[in-house]
CSV table of C-alpha atoms in Angstrom, one decimal:
chain,number,residue,atom,x,y,z
B,1,UNK,CA,-62.4,65.9,112.3
B,2,UNK,CA,-58.7,65.8,111.4
B,3,UNK,CA,-59.2,62.2,110.3
B,4,UNK,CA,-62.1,63.3,108.1
B,5,UNK,CA,-60.1,66.0,106.3
B,6,UNK,CA,-57.2,63.6,105.8
B,7,UNK,CA,-59.5,61.0,104.1
B,8,UNK,CA,-61.0,63.7,101.9
B,9,UNK,CA,-57.5,64.9,100.8
B,10,UNK,CA,-56.5,61.4,100.0
B,11,UNK,CA,-59.7,60.8,97.9
B,12,UNK,CA,-59.1,64.1,95.9
B,13,UNK,CA,-55.5,63.1,95.3
B,14,UNK,CA,-56.5,59.7,94.1
B,15,UNK,CA,-59.1,61.1,91.7
B,16,UNK,CA,-56.5,63.6,90.4
B,17,UNK,CA,-54.0,60.9,89.7
B,18,UNK,CA,-56.6,58.8,87.9
B,19,UNK,CA,-57.6,61.8,85.8
B,20,UNK,CA,-53.9,62.6,85.0
B,21,UNK,CA,-53.4,58.9,84.1
B,22,UNK,CA,-56.3,59.0,81.7
B,23,UNK,CA,-55.1,62.3,80.1
B,24,UNK,CA,-51.6,60.9,79.6
B,25,UNK,CA,-52.7,57.4,78.3
B,26,UNK,CA,-51.2,56.6,75.0
B,27,UNK,CA,-53.7,55.3,72.4
B,28,UNK,CA,-52.7,52.9,69.6
B,29,UNK,CA,-53.8,54.0,66.1
B,30,UNK,CA,-53.4,52.9,62.5
B,31,UNK,CA,-52.4,55.6,60.0
B,32,UNK,CA,-52.1,55.9,56.2
B,33,UNK,CA,-50.6,58.3,53.7
B,34,UNK,CA,-53.3,60.1,51.7
B,35,UNK,CA,-53.4,59.5,48.0
B,36,UNK,CA,-56.1,61.3,46.0
B,37,UNK,CA,-57.1,59.4,42.9
B,38,UNK,CA,-59.8,59.5,40.2
B,39,UNK,CA,-62.7,57.1,40.8
B,40,UNK,CA,-65.0,55.1,38.6
B,41,UNK,CA,-68.3,57.0,38.6
B,42,UNK,CA,-71.3,54.8,38.0
B,43,UNK,CA,-75.0,55.3,37.4
B,44,UNK,CA,-77.7,52.7,36.9
B,45,UNK,CA,-81.1,53.2,35.3
B,46,UNK,CA,-84.1,50.8,34.8
B,47,UNK,CA,-84.4,50.1,31.1
B,48,UNK,CA,-86.4,48.0,28.7
B,49,UNK,CA,-85.7,46.0,25.5
B,50,UNK,CA,-87.8,47.2,22.6
B,51,UNK,CA,-87.7,46.5,18.8
B,52,UNK,CA,-85.6,48.9,16.7
B,53,UNK,CA,-88.2,48.6,14.0
B,54,UNK,CA,-91.9,47.9,14.5
B,55,UNK,CA,-93.8,46.9,11.4
B,56,UNK,CA,-97.6,47.3,11.1
B,57,UNK,CA,-99.2,44.4,9.3
B,58,UNK,CA,-102.4,44.9,7.2
B,59,UNK,CA,-104.3,43.3,4.4
B,60,UNK,CA,-104.1,45.2,1.1
B,61,UNK,CA,-107.8,44.4,0.4
B,62,UNK,CA,-111.0,44.5,2.5
B,63,UNK,CA,-112.7,41.3,3.5
B,64,UNK,CA,-114.0,38.8,6.1
B,65,UNK,CA,-111.3,37.1,8.3
B,66,UNK,CA,-112.0,33.3,8.0
B,67,UNK,CA,-108.7,32.0,9.5
B,68,UNK,CA,-106.0,33.3,11.8
B,69,UNK,CA,-103.0,31.1,12.2
B,70,UNK,CA,-101.0,33.0,14.8
B,71,UNK,CA,-101.2,34.3,18.4
B,72,UNK,CA,-99.4,37.0,20.2
B,73,UNK,CA,-95.8,36.1,20.6
B,74,UNK,CA,-95.7,33.6,17.8
B,75,UNK,CA,-92.4,33.5,15.8
B,76,UNK,CA,-92.9,33.1,12.1
B,77,UNK,CA,-90.6,32.8,9.0
B,78,UNK,CA,-90.7,35.0,5.9
B,79,UNK,CA,-93.6,33.9,3.7
B,80,UNK,CA,-95.6,32.1,6.5
B,81,UNK,CA,-99.3,32.6,6.4
B,82,UNK,CA,-100.6,34.8,9.2
B,83,UNK,CA,-104.3,35.1,8.3
B,84,UNK,CA,-106.8,34.5,5.5
B,85,UNK,CA,-109.8,36.4,4.1
B,86,UNK,CA,-112.9,34.9,2.5
B,87,UNK,CA,-111.9,34.4,-1.2
B,88,UNK,CA,-115.3,33.8,-2.8
B,89,UNK,CA,-115.7,37.3,-4.0
B,90,UNK,CA,-112.1,37.5,-5.2
B,91,UNK,CA,-112.4,34.3,-7.1
B,92,UNK,CA,-115.6,35.5,-8.7
B,93,UNK,CA,-113.8,38.8,-9.7
B,94,UNK,CA,-111.0,36.8,-11.3
B,95,UNK,CA,-113.5,34.7,-13.4
B,96,UNK,CA,-115.3,37.8,-14.5
B,97,UNK,CA,-112.1,39.5,-15.4
B,98,UNK,CA,-111.0,36.4,-17.4
B,99,UNK,CA,-114.3,36.5,-19.3
B,100,UNK,CA,-113.8,40.2,-20.1
B,101,UNK,CA,-110.3,39.5,-21.4
B,102,UNK,CA,-111.6,36.7,-23.7
B,103,UNK,CA,-114.3,39.0,-25.1
B,104,UNK,CA,-111.9,41.9,-25.5
B,105,UNK,CA,-109.4,39.6,-27.3
B,106,UNK,CA,-112.1,38.5,-29.7
B,107,UNK,CA,-113.1,42.1,-30.5
B,108,UNK,CA,-109.5,43.2,-30.9
B,109,UNK,CA,-108.7,40.3,-33.2
B,110,UNK,CA,-111.8,40.9,-35.3
B,111,UNK,CA,-111.0,44.6,-35.5
B,112,UNK,CA,-107.4,43.8,-36.6
B,113,UNK,CA,-108.6,41.5,-39.3
B,114,UNK,CA,-111.1,44.1,-40.6
B,115,UNK,CA,-108.4,46.7,-40.6
B,116,UNK,CA,-106.0,44.5,-42.6
B,117,UNK,CA,-108.8,43.7,-45.1
B,118,UNK,CA,-109.7,47.4,-45.6
B,119,UNK,CA,-106.1,48.4,-46.0
B,120,UNK,CA,-105.8,45.9,-48.9
B,121,UNK,CA,-109.0,47.1,-50.5
B,122,UNK,CA,-107.9,50.7,-50.1
B,123,UNK,CA,-104.7,49.8,-51.9
B,124,UNK,CA,-106.7,48.5,-54.8
B,125,UNK,CA,-108.9,51.6,-54.8
B,126,UNK,CA,-112.1,49.7,-53.8
B,127,UNK,CA,-112.4,51.1,-50.2
B,128,UNK,CA,-112.2,54.8,-49.4
B,129,UNK,CA,-109.6,56.4,-47.2
B,130,UNK,CA,-112.3,57.5,-44.7
B,131,UNK,CA,-113.7,54.1,-44.3
B,132,UNK,CA,-110.2,52.6,-43.8
B,133,UNK,CA,-109.4,55.3,-41.1
B,134,UNK,CA,-112.7,54.6,-39.3
B,135,UNK,CA,-111.8,50.9,-39.1
B,136,UNK,CA,-108.3,51.7,-37.8
B,137,UNK,CA,-110.0,53.8,-35.1
B,138,UNK,CA,-112.2,50.8,-34.2
B,139,UNK,CA,-109.2,48.6,-34.0
B,140,UNK,CA,-107.4,51.1,-31.7
B,141,UNK,CA,-110.4,51.2,-29.4
B,142,UNK,CA,-110.7,47.4,-29.3
B,143,UNK,CA,-107.0,47.1,-28.5
B,144,UNK,CA,-107.3,49.6,-25.7
B,145,UNK,CA,-110.3,47.7,-24.2
B,146,UNK,CA,-108.2,44.5,-24.4
B,147,UNK,CA,-105.4,46.2,-22.4
B,148,UNK,CA,-107.9,47.5,-19.8
B,149,UNK,CA,-109.4,44.0,-19.4
B,150,UNK,CA,-106.0,42.5,-19.0
B,151,UNK,CA,-105.1,45.0,-16.4
B,152,UNK,CA,-108.3,44.3,-14.6
B,153,UNK,CA,-107.5,40.6,-14.6
B,154,UNK,CA,-104.1,41.2,-13.1
B,155,UNK,CA,-105.7,43.4,-10.4
B,156,UNK,CA,-108.3,40.7,-9.6
B,157,UNK,CA,-105.6,38.0,-9.4
B,158,UNK,CA,-103.5,40.2,-7.2
B,159,UNK,CA,-106.5,40.9,-4.9
B,160,UNK,CA,-106.9,37.1,-4.6
B,161,UNK,CA,-103.3,36.8,-3.5
B,162,UNK,CA,-103.7,39.8,-1.1
B,163,UNK,CA,-106.5,37.9,0.7
B,164,UNK,CA,-103.6,35.9,2.3
B,165,UNK,CA,-101.6,37.9,4.8
B,166,UNK,CA,-98.0,36.6,5.0
B,167,UNK,CA,-94.9,37.5,7.1
B,168,UNK,CA,-92.7,40.0,5.3
B,169,UNK,CA,-89.6,38.7,7.1
B,170,UNK,CA,-88.6,36.4,10.0
B,171,UNK,CA,-90.1,37.9,13.1
B,172,UNK,CA,-92.4,37.9,16.1
B,173,UNK,CA,-96.2,38.8,16.1
B,174,UNK,CA,-97.5,41.2,18.7
B,175,UNK,CA,-100.6,43.4,19.3
B,176,UNK,CA,-103.0,41.3,17.3
B,177,UNK,CA,-106.2,43.2,16.4
B,178,UNK,CA,-108.2,40.8,14.3
B,179,UNK,CA,-110.6,37.9,15.0
B,180,UNK,CA,-112.1,35.3,12.8
B,181,UNK,CA,-115.6,36.4,11.6
B,182,UNK,CA,-114.8,40.1,11.6
B,183,UNK,CA,-114.4,42.3,8.6
B,184,UNK,CA,-111.2,44.3,8.1
B,185,UNK,CA,-110.6,47.3,5.8
B,186,UNK,CA,-107.8,47.5,3.3
B,187,UNK,CA,-104.6,48.9,5.0
B,188,UNK,CA,-106.2,48.6,8.5
B,189,UNK,CA,-103.5,47.5,11.0
B,190,UNK,CA,-104.3,44.0,12.3
B,191,UNK,CA,-101.0,43.2,14.1
B,192,UNK,CA,-97.5,44.5,14.8
B,193,UNK,CA,-94.4,42.6,13.8
B,194,UNK,CA,-90.7,42.9,14.7
B,195,UNK,CA,-87.4,41.2,14.0
B,196,UNK,CA,-85.9,39.9,17.4
B,197,UNK,CA,-82.4,40.1,15.9
B,198,UNK,CA,-82.7,43.9,15.7
B,199,UNK,CA,-83.5,45.2,19.2
B,200,UNK,CA,-82.5,48.2,21.2
B,201,UNK,CA,-82.3,49.3,24.8
B,202,UNK,CA,-84.4,52.3,26.0
B,203,UNK,CA,-83.9,54.1,29.3
B,204,UNK,CA,-84.9,57.5,30.9
B,205,UNK,CA,-81.9,59.7,31.6
B,206,UNK,CA,-82.0,62.7,34.0
B,207,UNK,CA,-81.1,66.2,32.8
B,208,UNK,CA,-77.8,66.3,34.7
B,209,UNK,CA,-76.3,63.7,32.4
B,210,UNK,CA,-77.5,65.1,29.1
B,211,UNK,CA,-74.5,67.3,28.1
B,212,UNK,CA,-71.9,64.5,28.1
B,213,UNK,CA,-74.0,61.3,27.9
B,214,UNK,CA,-71.9,60.0,24.9
B,215,UNK,CA,-68.7,60.2,27.0
B,216,UNK,CA,-70.0,57.5,29.4
B,217,UNK,CA,-69.2,53.8,28.8
B,218,UNK,CA,-72.6,52.1,28.5
B,219,UNK,CA,-73.4,48.5,29.3
B,220,UNK,CA,-76.6,46.7,30.0
B,221,UNK,CA,-77.6,43.9,32.4
B,222,UNK,CA,-80.6,41.6,31.9
B,223,UNK,CA,-82.8,40.2,34.7
B,224,UNK,CA,-82.9,36.9,32.7
B,225,UNK,CA,-79.1,36.7,32.7
B,226,UNK,CA,-78.0,37.8,36.2
B,227,UNK,CA,-74.3,38.6,36.8
B,228,UNK,CA,-73.5,39.4,33.2
B,229,UNK,CA,-73.2,42.7,31.3
B,230,UNK,CA,-73.3,43.4,27.6
B,231,UNK,CA,-72.0,46.5,25.7
B,232,UNK,CA,-74.4,49.0,24.1
B,233,UNK,CA,-73.8,52.2,22.2
B,234,UNK,CA,-75.9,55.4,22.3
B,235,UNK,CA,-78.0,55.8,19.1
B,236,UNK,CA,-80.5,58.5,19.8
B,237,UNK,CA,-81.4,60.9,22.6
B,238,UNK,CA,-84.8,62.4,22.5
B,239,UNK,CA,-84.7,66.2,22.5
B,240,UNK,CA,-87.7,66.7,24.8
B,241,UNK,CA,-88.5,65.6,28.4
B,242,UNK,CA,-91.3,63.3,29.4
B,243,UNK,CA,-94.2,65.3,30.9
B,244,UNK,CA,-94.5,63.4,34.2
B,245,UNK,CA,-91.0,62.6,35.4
B,246,UNK,CA,-89.0,65.1,33.3
B,247,UNK,CA,-86.4,62.7,32.0
B,248,UNK,CA,-85.1,62.2,28.5
B,249,UNK,CA,-85.4,58.9,26.6
B,250,UNK,CA,-82.1,57.4,25.3
B,251,UNK,CA,-82.0,54.6,22.8
B,252,UNK,CA,-78.9,52.3,22.7
B,253,UNK,CA,-77.9,49.8,20.0
B,254,UNK,CA,-77.2,46.3,21.3
B,255,UNK,CA,-74.2,44.3,20.1
B,256,UNK,CA,-75.1,40.9,18.6
B,257,UNK,CA,-75.8,38.3,21.3
B,258,UNK,CA,-75.9,34.5,21.3
B,259,UNK,CA,-79.5,34.4,22.5
B,260,UNK,CA,-82.7,36.1,21.4
B,261,UNK,CA,-84.1,39.2,23.0
B,262,UNK,CA,-87.9,39.8,23.3
B,263,UNK,CA,-89.9,43.0,23.6
B,264,UNK,CA,-90.5,44.2,27.1
B,265,UNK,CA,-87.6,42.3,28.7
B,266,UNK,CA,-86.4,44.0,31.9
B,267,UNK,CA,-82.9,45.4,31.9
B,268,UNK,CA,-80.6,48.0,33.5
B,269,UNK,CA,-78.5,50.6,31.8
B,270,UNK,CA,-75.1,50.9,33.5
B,271,UNK,CA,-73.1,54.1,32.8
B,272,UNK,CA,-69.4,54.3,34.0
B,273,UNK,CA,-66.4,56.6,33.5
B,274,UNK,CA,-63.4,57.8,35.4
B,275,UNK,CA,-64.0,61.1,37.3
B,276,UNK,CA,-62.0,64.2,36.5
B,277,UNK,CA,-61.9,65.1,40.2
B,278,UNK,CA,-59.6,63.1,42.6
B,279,UNK,CA,-60.9,61.6,45.8
B,280,UNK,CA,-59.4,60.0,48.9
B,281,UNK,CA,-60.7,56.6,49.8
B,282,UNK,CA,-60.6,55.7,53.5
B,283,UNK,CA,-62.5,53.5,56.0
B,284,UNK,CA,-65.9,54.9,56.9
B,285,UNK,CA,-65.0,54.7,60.7
B,286,UNK,CA,-62.0,57.1,60.1
B,287,UNK,CA,-64.5,60.0,59.8
B,288,UNK,CA,-65.2,62.0,63.0
B,289,UNK,CA,-67.3,64.9,64.0
B,290,UNK,CA,-65.8,68.0,65.6
B,291,UNK,CA,-67.8,71.2,66.3
B,292,UNK,CA,-70.4,70.4,63.7
B,293,UNK,CA,-67.9,69.4,61.0
B,294,UNK,CA,-67.0,66.1,59.4
B,295,UNK,CA,-63.3,65.4,59.0
B,296,UNK,CA,-60.3,63.2,59.8
B,297,UNK,CA,-57.4,63.4,62.3
B,298,UNK,CA,-54.2,64.4,60.7
B,299,UNK,CA,-50.8,63.6,62.3
B,300,UNK,CA,-47.9,66.0,62.4
B,301,UNK,CA,-45.0,64.8,64.5
B,302,UNK,CA,-46.5,63.9,67.9
B,303,UNK,CA,-49.6,66.1,67.5
B,304,UNK,CA,-53.1,65.6,66.1
B,305,UNK,CA,-55.0,68.2,64.1
B,306,UNK,CA,-58.5,68.1,62.6
B,307,UNK,CA,-58.9,68.2,58.8
B,308,UNK,CA,-62.4,69.1,57.6
B,309,UNK,CA,-63.5,67.1,54.5
B,310,UNK,CA,-66.4,67.0,52.0
B,311,UNK,CA,-67.9,63.6,51.6
B,312,UNK,CA,-68.6,62.4,48.0
B,313,UNK,CA,-69.8,58.9,48.8
B,314,UNK,CA,-70.4,57.0,52.0
B,315,UNK,CA,-71.4,53.5,53.0
B,316,UNK,CA,-70.9,51.3,56.0
B,317,UNK,CA,-67.4,50.3,54.9
B,318,UNK,CA,-65.9,53.1,52.8
B,319,UNK,CA,-66.0,56.8,52.3
B,320,UNK,CA,-64.8,59.0,49.4
B,321,UNK,CA,-63.8,62.5,50.5
B,322,UNK,CA,-62.0,65.6,49.3
B,323,UNK,CA,-60.0,68.1,51.4
B,324,UNK,CA,-57.0,66.1,52.4
B,325,UNK,CA,-53.7,66.9,50.6
B,326,UNK,CA,-51.7,64.2,49.0
B,327,UNK,CA,-49.0,62.8,51.3
B,328,UNK,CA,-50.8,63.8,54.5
B,329,UNK,CA,-50.6,61.3,57.3
B,330,UNK,CA,-54.0,60.6,58.7
B,331,UNK,CA,-55.6,58.3,61.3
B,332,UNK,CA,-57.6,55.5,59.7
B,333,UNK,CA,-58.3,53.3,62.8
B,334,UNK,CA,-59.0,54.4,66.4
B,335,UNK,CA,-60.2,57.9,65.4
B,336,UNK,CA,-63.3,57.8,67.5
B,337,UNK,CA,-61.3,57.7,70.8
B,338,UNK,CA,-59.2,60.8,70.0
B,339,UNK,CA,-59.2,64.4,70.8
B,340,UNK,CA,-56.7,67.2,69.9
B,341,UNK,CA,-54.8,66.5,73.2
B,342,UNK,CA,-54.6,62.7,72.8
B,343,UNK,CA,-51.2,61.0,72.9
B,344,UNK,CA,-50.9,58.3,70.2
B,345,UNK,CA,-48.8,55.5,69.2
B,346,UNK,CA,-48.8,54.5,65.5
B,347,UNK,CA,-48.8,50.8,65.3
B,348,UNK,CA,-49.0,50.6,61.5
B,349,UNK,CA,-48.7,53.0,58.6
B,350,UNK,CA,-50.2,52.1,55.2
B,351,UNK,CA,-48.1,53.9,52.6
């Protein structure tokens, strides 16, 4: 029995020594001096390349489409033919108008000759004043008919020209809405047209960024040119939100590029600026949990104390926090093994 009690006493003593050894073990840690600094805030939004100006193409006369020389996506030069209407009726109208002009010119010349002759007879007292005035009136009417016929000829000739749809400037054809064999009305939109050198970036912006959107530095990246960014400037912000997602469309001018942009190209709008608030950047593993709070271990002399923090940003490698005063010495490596009673040895201090 005495031997049993002796063995139990020795076992308790051994456990006590081991526990005391663990409590008094010195743990190696790395520490750093806290420096709160502004950070580069960043937002990215899906965006799309769209034309700054979209021109609707249409014939100025009605008619039957007999030839279409373009497809969607075709690039054309100013003056290139896009489509043709049947010109039989327009050519007939020109010939009729020409005949009307010839007839009107004959009548006007005859009336002028008669007017001159009666004026001479009136001067000799052979013709009456009334007869001379009636002839002057016939001349005025004939001359007016000639002007009308000439105007009709010009209009008929223009209509013949208008039967050919041409590109108003260098650009790209999209949204074709005409087919050969179909009739089109005058001024009916048959295609859209845009200049690929004048494009813009459109993106949907959340309400939280509206008040100071112009203060952000804006750039864009293109899926077709990975790893590169290009400057853009805010041109217009729509004053109303979209019905479905409640965001506001922003339009950005794009600086001249060495390559063309096409409608519908996928892009990203990148907004950056330096924050007004200051944050402490530290390794993510420096954060610890104590009594339901997130914080870091502060060092004062030989003692540890817990500093609660608010996390601004967190990933697997780095955390941005507030709540630590500038100049405070904090544990940045070995934090997870510590408690308020731990004894530490600082192996390295990052100033």
